[in-house]
Amino acid sequence: MTNKPLGLVFFPAFDWAISKTHPEREERLLYTRDQIVEEGLLDLPEIREYKPRLAEYKDIERVHIGVPDLSSLLTDAHLVSAGSVITAAESFMKGETSRAFALSRPPGHHAMRMVHGTRGFCTVNVEAIMIEYLRQYYGIKKVAIVDTDVHHGDGTQDIFYHDPDTLFISFHQDGRTLYPGTGFMDEMGGPGALCSTVNLPLPPGTGDEGLHYLLDHLIKPLLSDFKPDIIINSAGQDNHYSDPLANMKITAQGYARLADKLKADIAVLEGGYSIEEALPYVNVGIILAMAGLDYSKVVEPDLASLDLRQPEKNTLYIKKLVSDWQMIWSQRDKLKAAAIQKTGDFWQRRKSIYYDDSGIRESQQEKVRLCPKCHGFMTIATESEGYPSGYKSAFAAVITRNACPACAKAAYDAVWQAKKENKFQHYFVQDKQQDVLERLS
Amino acid sequence: MWLGIDVGGTFTDAVIIDKGEIIHQVKTPTTHDDLLQGILEALDQVLREKTNAEFERISLSTTIVTNALIQGKLDQVALLAVSGPGIDITDKTPVKPHLLAGYIDHRGRETAKVAVEELEGICCQSTKNSIFAVSGKFAVRNPEQEIEIAHYLQEHVNPKHITLGSKIAGTLNFLRRTNTAYYNAAVWQTFEDFAAAIEDALVQRHITAPVYMLKADGGTLPLETAKELPVEAVFTGPAASVLGIMAMSKISVPAVSLDIGGTTTDIALWKDGGPLFAGRGASIDGYPTSVRAFRLKSVGIGGDSLVQRVNGQIKVGPMRLGPAMAFGGNAPTVTDALLALGLISHGDKNLALQAMEKVALPGVTLAETARQAAEAAAEEICRAIQAMLDDQAAEPVYRVEDIIHEARLQPELVVGVGGGAMGLVSLVAKRLKLGYEVPPNAMVANAVGAAVAKPTMAITVRVDTEQGRYTVAELSISKPLPQRKFNLQDTRELAANYLTARAKRAGITADKIEELYTEEFNIVRGFQTVGKIITCSLQIKPDVLAYLGNEGRNHHD
Ligand SMILES: [Zn+2]
Ligand SMILES: [Zn+2]
């Protein structure tokens, strides 16, 4: 293993922007490119650069349902970005690389299963697409995702909320102080997957010290308990002290040491908008750490002049957060059994989702079958209103990979029934057993 | 009348070209211990046989730099690196660098100052006549710290030579520039001595024609200019061959060229009438450099490659035991197989058939055995061509457009040159289902390439309108912009002016300027566009002074 290189898919999408002055614009990875090329990283035998392939719609439909369809919501850049992550993951799965890093844009962790538009700069969830690809083609089962972006990875959480085989751990700046306003401790997964969603909201001003305390005392132990087949890092870089969109105090060294300790098999760039002061150094730090090279000299030029100690109250808060979660985690089986017992056959919730980049408001009703024989199925009724997209609605069912015949049939029946009642514009079945997204008409 | 001299591994070839024709050629043994001796021998032979020769120019493709590098005959160089934050380069350069304080960031802003105390320490260890290489991270965005260090050295130790990394190449890649600056400094004296000896020898022979040196990028530089950039004269053999092919074949379709030698075949790819360049620079002794070179792949198959039977299968190359049996050798070779097949006519066919007998299985004819051997050689070359095309298609690109509209190179023609095994070209072409050409005089392609190669030169201008500055690294220029508003077209014009002026100073005409690379980005801060970053690299592209006459040119479909 040790002699294989790090697989790097670098795709800065220099000709793509959400809009001219949007944070997701051509310039975002320009200075990162400058630093990576100037350092000569792409010449090192410890690093192998890959050209991304294009993702196919089939790969995306394994995760997403687009309303009215995906092709009207996506650009070519999304196909390349999703393809970058798949290329990185495949280099690892084929044994060509020791680990892989998809340093590509646009990002994905705010994109949920149902897609009406773009939110939090994300349209499709590139990590989730890659994970389901690996499950389909490489027989991967248990996946752990550690989301180290400053924003709550609400899209990834949504997609895997009822999947007990996916452990989703997200630390982020407290949702009361930052977009998207979710990711509180009590969002722990559906009853059938309780405690496989772990949210760790952090107070503004948290620095390297607090982050690494969390990593050493909670995240690493959780990962070793869960025993995943593969570890994914949603490697957002907006916890950096210079990020314009958030208020944390993490340094390039803090991120590089995180990558070193986490030892993710596959890392995927998410956010990070301090494009000059942070990204060049954070990315070089992560690349060197993942490649097993010395990263101790990767230090921001202005670091010496700054005081980045975190407030004492953050330290105390994080210690309590860790001990609270240690308690919950130790009782997870009992808690899960109790939740299932209490819920009965179906669990449901209403959600309101805002697409800030598209100006769309969506309301969803999610209904999950808790089946004693399988992971069940789920139906989603969705309606959205926006300008210029207008009113859109759909009804869909998701059949899990190990659904029993009764659940698979019930899922189809539910969609046919909704179609008969004719309250929606579009009807879908996302059937993971057959590996198809079927449009009923 | 142009004289081209190519110093090869075995022979030094010289050709005289006049009005697009080779009017004379000579061949002398290469003198590895003293290259100059063999070169002058070739020159004197030319002068004896062509007493009325009046040369307009003399150009040389020599192994002087390559040999010095391969044999480790390098001068001691103090390598000073301003490496700043980032990767630790201590064990990544050919010699251990002195790491100095100071930093220029990606926008060319000084974020840490050079510390003079450190330089004092280094100067104490240096003697007069020391040689230095100075390289700073992002010095191509602002060369001032490199210049500051050079000034200090000049004032305090009066060094014999200083190479600056930013003057070597205007493109990003600190590690490559640092390695290149080191090698340039390390061969500087060797090349200086060689150039002086050449100049002396020409004066003695009353030759006043200007002398040009071939570079790895297939261009030439006047000897005087080459003295400052001797590292560019590395690996000129393959470059000379590619230029020779250009002059003799005038390739106008996507193509593959083969230079088939005794033990190896060098493959190049052609597009839009020119050979493709390697994505980055050449490697010297395993160290990546920024020396521009053609995209070449060498495969261990040539005319002298040994043909043997291993586990019942015919195996060809990469070993060589000696010349072909048809030319008095002791073991069967690819040349023997080709001669036995009738694909070539030079040599003793009976001996070639005897060679095939050594590897023939009972009940298999000698012709069939020869066919198997020749096909095995062709297959090996075809595999290398495919790998090269795959590598080219897998080269990362950074724009969505370039992924969506990916264009894989589809060769339409095979062109073959070189002394070894010309018969192989037809077999390779047949396997690839392509037509092929073997230009006449293909045996002296390298010397022809040297004779007709035009000068080349490159320049990179980077404009940052938010800072109101621009940089031309190769010229050590970092200046305020003439006006606040500056667009891509302005940048192109600025770059073209600098390139033309630089060329003129070196005695080169900048007639065919080609855009190597451009990019343009808006700088947005706080939802406001506050400026532009524009980069434009131009070159006087590799080209030939003349295409050789087309009569006798053999095209096969
Ligand atoms: Zn973020
Ligand atoms: Zn079931």
mmCIF file with all atom_site columns, N, CA, C and O in Angstrom, chain A residues 408-426:
data_model
loop_
_atom_site.group_PDB
_atom_site.id
_atom_site.type_symbol
_atom_site.label_atom_id
_atom_site.label_alt_id
_atom_site.label_comp_id
_atom_site.label_asym_id
_atom_site.label_entity_id
_atom_site.label_seq_id
_atom_site.pdbx_PDB_ins_code
_atom_site.Cartn_x
_atom_site.Cartn_y
_atom_site.Cartn_z
_atom_site.occupancy
_atom_site.B_iso_or_equiv
_atom_site.pdbx_formal_charge
_atom_site.auth_seq_id
_atom_site.auth_comp_id
_atom_site.auth_asym_id
_atom_site.auth_atom_id
_atom_site.pdbx_PDB_model_num
ATOM 1  N N  . ALA A 1 408 ? -40.924 -3.380 -1.948  1.00 0.00 ? 408 ALA A N  1
ATOM 2  C CA . ALA A 1 408 ? -40.742 -2.929 -3.328  1.00 0.00 ? 408 ALA A CA 1
ATOM 3  C C  . ALA A 1 408 ? -42.100 -2.737 -4.004  1.00 0.00 ? 408 ALA A C  1
ATOM 4  O O  . ALA A 1 408 ? -42.341 -1.735 -4.690  1.00 0.00 ? 408 ALA A O  1
ATOM 5  N N  . LYS A 1 409 ? -43.025 -3.672 -3.752  1.00 0.00 ? 409 LYS A N  1
ATOM 6  C CA . LYS A 1 409 ? -44.344 -3.578 -4.374  1.00 0.00 ? 409 LYS A CA 1
ATOM 7  C C  . LYS A 1 409 ? -45.113 -2.399 -3.786  1.00 0.00 ? 409 LYS A C  1
ATOM 8  O O  . LYS A 1 409 ? -45.726 -1.603 -4.514  1.00 0.00 ? 409 LYS A O  1
ATOM 9  N N  . ALA A 1 410 ? -45.040 -2.247 -2.458  1.00 0.00 ? 410 ALA A N  1
ATOM 10 C CA . ALA A 1 410 ? -45.756 -1.159 -1.795  1.00 0.00 ? 410 ALA A CA 1
ATOM 11 C C  . ALA A 1 410 ? -45.292 0.200  -2.309  1.00 0.00 ? 410 ALA A C  1
ATOM 12 O O  . ALA A 1 410 ? -46.082 1.145  -2.434  1.00 0.00 ? 410 ALA A O  1
ATOM 13 N N  . ALA A 1 411 ? -44.011 0.305  -2.619  1.00 0.00 ? 411 ALA A N  1
ATOM 14 C CA . ALA A 1 411 ? -43.470 1.572  -3.120  1.00 0.00 ? 411 ALA A CA 1
ATOM 15 C C  . ALA A 1 411 ? -44.107 1.929  -4.466  1.00 0.00 ? 411 ALA A C  1
ATOM 16 O O  . ALA A 1 411 ? -44.577 3.057  -4.676  1.00 0.00 ? 411 ALA A O  1
ATOM 17 N N  . TYR A 1 412 ? -44.136 0.937  -5.384  1.00 0.00 ? 412 TYR A N  1
ATOM 18 C CA . TYR A 1 412 ? -44.765 1.170  -6.692  1.00 0.00 ? 412 TYR A CA 1
ATOM 19 C C  . TYR A 1 412 ? -46.249 1.497  -6.520  1.00 0.00 ? 412 TYR A C  1
ATOM 20 O O  . TYR A 1 412 ? -46.770 2.430  -7.153  1.00 0.00 ? 412 TYR A O  1
ATOM 21 N N  . ASP A 1 413 ? -46.908 0.727  -5.651  1.00 0.00 ? 413 ASP A N  1
ATOM 22 C CA . ASP A 1 413 ? -48.350 0.951  -5.432  1.00 0.00 ? 413 ASP A CA 1
ATOM 23 C C  . ASP A 1 413 ? -48.609 2.390  -4.983  1.00 0.00 ? 413 ASP A C  1
ATOM 24 O O  . ASP A 1 413 ? -49.552 3.034  -5.433  1.00 0.00 ? 413 ASP A O  1
ATOM 25 N N  . ALA A 1 414 ? -47.742 2.880  -4.089  1.00 0.00 ? 414 ALA A N  1
ATOM 26 C CA . ALA A 1 414 ? -47.939 4.234  -3.555  1.00 0.00 ? 414 ALA A CA 1
ATOM 27 C C  . ALA A 1 414 ? -47.862 5.270  -4.677  1.00 0.00 ? 414 ALA A C  1
ATOM 28 O O  . ALA A 1 414 ? -48.655 6.215  -4.725  1.00 0.00 ? 414 ALA A O  1
ATOM 29 N N  . VAL A 1 415 ? -46.907 5.077  -5.592  1.00 0.00 ? 415 VAL A N  1
ATOM 30 C CA . VAL A 1 415 ? -46.748 6.059  -6.679  1.00 0.00 ? 415 VAL A CA 1
ATOM 31 C C  . VAL A 1 415 ? -47.911 5.947  -7.672  1.00 0.00 ? 415 VAL A C  1
ATOM 32 O O  . VAL A 1 415 ? -48.475 6.971  -8.108  1.00 0.00 ? 415 VAL A O  1
ATOM 33 N N  . TRP A 1 416 ? -48.303 4.713  -7.994  1.00 0.00 ? 416 TRP A N  1
ATOM 34 C CA . TRP A 1 416 ? -49.446 4.546  -8.908  1.00 0.00 ? 416 TRP A CA 1
ATOM 35 C C  . TRP A 1 416 ? -50.720 5.157  -8.297  1.00 0.00 ? 416 TRP A C  1
ATOM 36 O O  . TRP A 1 416 ? -51.519 5.796  -9.001  1.00 0.00 ? 416 TRP A O  1
ATOM 37 N N  . GLN A 1 417 ? -50.869 4.971  -7.002  1.00 0.00 ? 417 GLN A N  1
ATOM 38 C CA . GLN A 1 417 ? -52.041 5.523  -6.312  1.00 0.00 ? 417 GLN A CA 1
ATOM 39 C C  . GLN A 1 417 ? -52.042 7.058  -6.417  1.00 0.00 ? 417 GLN A C  1
ATOM 40 O O  . GLN A 1 417 ? -53.047 7.668  -6.760  1.00 0.00 ? 417 GLN A O  1
ATOM 41 N N  . ALA A 1 418 ? -50.848 7.653  -6.162  1.00 0.00 ? 418 ALA A N  1
ATOM 42 C CA . ALA A 1 418 ? -50.742 9.117  -6.248  1.00 0.00 ? 418 ALA A CA 1
ATOM 43 C C  . ALA A 1 418 ? -51.047 9.580  -7.661  1.00 0.00 ? 418 ALA A C  1
ATOM 44 O O  . ALA A 1 418 ? -51.711 10.603 -7.873  1.00 0.00 ? 418 ALA A O  1
ATOM 45 N N  . LYS A 1 419 ? -50.572 8.824  -8.632  1.00 0.00 ? 419 LYS A N  1
ATOM 46 C CA . LYS A 1 419 ? -50.795 9.196  -10.027 1.00 0.00 ? 419 LYS A CA 1
ATOM 47 C C  . LYS A 1 419 ? -52.285 9.173  -10.349 1.00 0.00 ? 419 LYS A C  1
ATOM 48 O O  . LYS A 1 419 ? -52.814 10.036 -11.068 1.00 0.00 ? 419 LYS A O  1
ATOM 49 N N  . LYS A 1 420 ? -52.961 8.148  -9.786  1.00 0.00 ? 420 LYS A N  1
ATOM 50 C CA . LYS A 1 420 ? -54.396 8.034  -10.026 1.00 0.00 ? 420 LYS A CA 1
ATOM 51 C C  . LYS A 1 420 ? -55.125 9.260  -9.472  1.00 0.00 ? 420 LYS A C  1
ATOM 52 O O  . LYS A 1 420 ? -56.024 9.816  -10.089 1.00 0.00 ? 420 LYS A O  1
ATOM 53 N N  . GLU A 1 421 ? -54.636 9.722  -8.312  1.00 0.00 ? 421 GLU A N  1
ATOM 54 C CA . GLU A 1 421 ? -55.272 10.896 -7.692  1.00 0.00 ? 421 GLU A CA 1
ATOM 55 C C  . GLU A 1 421 ? -54.890 12.187 -8.420  1.00 0.00 ? 421 GLU A C  1
ATOM 56 O O  . GLU A 1 421 ? -55.519 13.227 -8.203  1.00 0.00 ? 421 GLU A O  1
ATOM 57 N N  . ASN A 1 422 ? -53.794 12.098 -9.206  1.00 0.00 ? 422 ASN A N  1
ATOM 58 C CA . ASN A 1 422 ? -53.446 13.175 -10.119 1.00 0.00 ? 422 ASN A CA 1
ATOM 59 C C  . ASN A 1 422 ? -53.217 14.537 -9.463  1.00 0.00 ? 422 ASN A C  1
ATOM 60 O O  . ASN A 1 422 ? -53.617 15.570 -9.990  1.00 0.00 ? 422 ASN A O  1
ATOM 61 N N  . LYS A 1 423 ? -52.546 14.541 -8.278  1.00 0.00 ? 423 LYS A N  1
ATOM 62 C CA . LYS A 1 423 ? -52.307 15.814 -7.592  1.00 0.00 ? 423 LYS A CA 1
ATOM 63 C C  . LYS A 1 423 ? -50.939 16.418 -7.943  1.00 0.00 ? 423 LYS A C  1
ATOM 64 O O  . LYS A 1 423 ? -50.624 17.517 -7.524  1.00 0.00 ? 423 LYS A O  1
ATOM 65 N N  . PHE A 1 424 ? -50.136 15.637 -8.646  1.00 0.00 ? 424 PHE A N  1
ATOM 66 C CA . PHE A 1 424 ? -48.766 16.094 -8.921  1.00 0.00 ? 424 PHE A CA 1
ATOM 67 C C  . PHE A 1 424 ? -48.508 16.133 -10.429 1.00 0.00 ? 424 PHE A C  1
ATOM 68 O O  . PHE A 1 424 ? -49.247 15.522 -11.196 1.00 0.00 ? 424 PHE A O  1
ATOM 69 N N  . GLN A 1 425 ? -47.411 16.839 -10.808 1.00 0.00 ? 425 GLN A N  1
ATOM 70 C CA . GLN A 1 425 ? -47.062 16.918 -12.239 1.00 0.00 ? 425 GLN A CA 1
ATOM 71 C C  . GLN A 1 425 ? -46.228 15.714 -12.698 1.00 0.00 ? 425 GLN A C  1
ATOM 72 O O  . GLN A 1 425 ? -46.318 15.294 -13.829 1.00 0.00 ? 425 GLN A O  1
ATOM 73 N N  . HIS A 1 426 ? -45.376 15.219 -11.791 1.00 0.00 ? 426 HIS A N  1
ATOM 74 C CA . HIS A 1 426 ? -44.428 14.167 -12.195 1.00 0.00 ? 426 HIS A CA 1
ATOM 75 C C  . HIS A 1 426 ? -44.418 13.046 -11.165 1.00 0.00 ? 426 HIS A C  1
ATOM 76 O O  . HIS A 1 426 ? -44.601 13.297 -9.973  1.00 0.00 ? 426 HIS A O  1
#
